[in-house]
C-alpha positions as a printed NumPy array, in Angstrom:
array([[-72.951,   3.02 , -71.87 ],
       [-72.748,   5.967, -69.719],
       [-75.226,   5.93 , -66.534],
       [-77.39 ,   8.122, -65.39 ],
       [-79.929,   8.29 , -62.043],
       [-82.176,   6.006, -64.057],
       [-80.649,   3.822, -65.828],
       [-80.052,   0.011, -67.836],
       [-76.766,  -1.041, -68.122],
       [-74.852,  -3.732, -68.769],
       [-71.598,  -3.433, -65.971],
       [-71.807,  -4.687, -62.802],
       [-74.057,  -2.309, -60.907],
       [-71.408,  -0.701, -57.485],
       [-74.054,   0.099, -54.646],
       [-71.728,   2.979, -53.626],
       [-71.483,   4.847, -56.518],
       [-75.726,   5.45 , -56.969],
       [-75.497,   7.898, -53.575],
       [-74.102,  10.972, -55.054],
       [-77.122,  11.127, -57.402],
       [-79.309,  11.157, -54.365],
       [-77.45 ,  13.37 , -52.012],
       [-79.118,  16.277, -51.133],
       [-77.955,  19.668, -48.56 ],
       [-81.9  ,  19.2  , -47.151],
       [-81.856,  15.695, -47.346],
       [-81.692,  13.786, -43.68 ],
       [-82.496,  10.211, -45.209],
       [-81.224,   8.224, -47.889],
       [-82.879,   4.856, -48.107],
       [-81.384,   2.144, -50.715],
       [-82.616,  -1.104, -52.02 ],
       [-80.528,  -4.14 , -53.692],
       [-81.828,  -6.865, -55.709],
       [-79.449,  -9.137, -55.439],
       [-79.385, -12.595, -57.56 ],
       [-80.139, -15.642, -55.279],
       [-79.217, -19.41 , -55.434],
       [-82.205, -20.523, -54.294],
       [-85.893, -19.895, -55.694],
       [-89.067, -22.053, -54.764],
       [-86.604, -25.043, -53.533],
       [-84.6  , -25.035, -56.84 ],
       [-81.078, -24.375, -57.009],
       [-80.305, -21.269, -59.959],
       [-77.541, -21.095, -62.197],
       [-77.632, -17.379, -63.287],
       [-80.232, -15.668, -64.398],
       [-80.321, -13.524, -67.75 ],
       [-82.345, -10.028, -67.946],
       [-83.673,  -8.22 , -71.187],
       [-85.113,  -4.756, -71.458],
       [-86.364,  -2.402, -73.983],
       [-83.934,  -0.079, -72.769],
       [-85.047,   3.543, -73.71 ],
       [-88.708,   3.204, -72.952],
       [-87.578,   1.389, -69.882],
       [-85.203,   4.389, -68.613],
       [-88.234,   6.689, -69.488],
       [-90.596,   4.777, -67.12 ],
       [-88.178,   4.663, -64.156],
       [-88.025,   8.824, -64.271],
       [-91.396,   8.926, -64.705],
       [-91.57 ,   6.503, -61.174],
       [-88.86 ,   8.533, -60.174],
       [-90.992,  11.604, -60.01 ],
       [-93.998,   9.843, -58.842],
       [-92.041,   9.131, -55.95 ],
       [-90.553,  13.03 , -55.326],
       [-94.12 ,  14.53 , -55.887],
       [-96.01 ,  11.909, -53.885],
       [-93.478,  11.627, -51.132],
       [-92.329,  14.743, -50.887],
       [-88.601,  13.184, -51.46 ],
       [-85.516,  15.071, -52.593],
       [-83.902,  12.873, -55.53 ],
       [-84.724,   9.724, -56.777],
       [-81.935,   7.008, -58.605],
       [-82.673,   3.754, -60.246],
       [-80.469,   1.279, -61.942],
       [-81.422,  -2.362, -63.349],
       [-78.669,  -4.282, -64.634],
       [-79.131,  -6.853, -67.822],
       [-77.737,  -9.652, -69.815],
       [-76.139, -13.105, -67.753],
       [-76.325, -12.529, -64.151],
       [-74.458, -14.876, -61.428],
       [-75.174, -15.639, -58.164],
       [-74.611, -12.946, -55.991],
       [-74.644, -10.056, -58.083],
       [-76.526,  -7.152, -57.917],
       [-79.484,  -6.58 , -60.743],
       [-80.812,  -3.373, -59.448],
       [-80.138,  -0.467, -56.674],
       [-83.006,   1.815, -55.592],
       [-82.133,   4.957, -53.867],
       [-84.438,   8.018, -52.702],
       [-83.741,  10.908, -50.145],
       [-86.168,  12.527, -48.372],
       [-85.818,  15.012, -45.327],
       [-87.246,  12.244, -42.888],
       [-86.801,   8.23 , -43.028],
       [-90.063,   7.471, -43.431],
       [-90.778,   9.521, -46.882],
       [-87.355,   7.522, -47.907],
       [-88.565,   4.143, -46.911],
       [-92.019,   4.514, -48.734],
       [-90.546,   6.342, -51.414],
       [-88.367,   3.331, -51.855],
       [-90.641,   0.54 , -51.692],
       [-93.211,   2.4  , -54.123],
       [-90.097,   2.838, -56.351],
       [-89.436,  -1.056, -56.848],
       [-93.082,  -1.975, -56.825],
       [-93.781,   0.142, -59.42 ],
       [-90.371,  -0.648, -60.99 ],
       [-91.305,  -4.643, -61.097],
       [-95.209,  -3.946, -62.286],
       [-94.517,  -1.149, -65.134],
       [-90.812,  -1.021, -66.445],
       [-90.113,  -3.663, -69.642],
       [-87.393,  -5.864, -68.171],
       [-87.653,  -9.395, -68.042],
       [-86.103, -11.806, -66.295],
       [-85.034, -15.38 , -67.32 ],
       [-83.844, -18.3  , -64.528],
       [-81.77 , -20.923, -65.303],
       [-82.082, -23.551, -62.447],
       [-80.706, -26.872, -63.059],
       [-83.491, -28.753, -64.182],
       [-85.328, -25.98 , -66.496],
       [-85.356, -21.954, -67.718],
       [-87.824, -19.901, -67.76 ],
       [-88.977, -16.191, -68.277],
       [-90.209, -15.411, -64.557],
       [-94.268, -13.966, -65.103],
       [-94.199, -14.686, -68.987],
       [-95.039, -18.586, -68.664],
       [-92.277, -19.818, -71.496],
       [-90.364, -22.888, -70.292],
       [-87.413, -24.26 , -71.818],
       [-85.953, -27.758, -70.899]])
């Protein structure tokens, strides 16, 4: 699966390689954001978690966010990357990067980005702790 500035994808996600989609000649700010898959949630110890996405209407959305974010923040270029399937500890499920001309357009632009990202983009996320699973926000519980 070949990635783009908005993408799902199934490789490991390298923080690095999402800046050249946001580098820009008028750009003085690049602000990035990592989700980054913890060991501990709510006092219970996770195993891995395990994402699912409707993956073209979810790439769709995240340009559509994408250009919420250059029109409303006046930022240069936008790139967005969720990761799916078994996740360990550790690894990264999503980068968030925006350039702007100043830091703070970046930083808002950013945090709008994965708010919107988390509220409107079909991906779902399933944790495996040791005592139980369950789809985080959908209410199904295994175990």
């Amino acid at each position: 699966m070949e990635l783009s500035n908005f993408s799902i994808t199934t490789q490991p996600i390298h923080f690095a390689s999402i800046y050249p989609w946001v580098e820009d000649r008028n750009a003085g700010a690049v602000c990035s954001f990592a989700g980054i898959v913890r060991e501990i949630t709510d006092g219970q110890r996770t195993l891995h978690l395990e994402y699912e996405a409707y993956t073209e209407m979810a790439a769709k959305i995240m340009k559509q966010i994408g250009d919420e974010v250059i029109s409303q923040y006046l930022c240069k270029r936008v790139a967005m990357v969720h990761r799916v399937g078994k996740l360990e500890i550790s690894d990264i499920a999503v980068v968030i990067s925006v350039s702007s001309a100043h830091r703070d357009a970046s930083f808002q632009g950013c945090q709008y980005a994965i708010e919107q990202l988390k509220k409107r983009v079909p991906i779902w996320k399933k944790e495996i702790t040791e005592s139980k699973a369950y789809w985080v926000g959908i209410g199904k519980e295994e175990g």
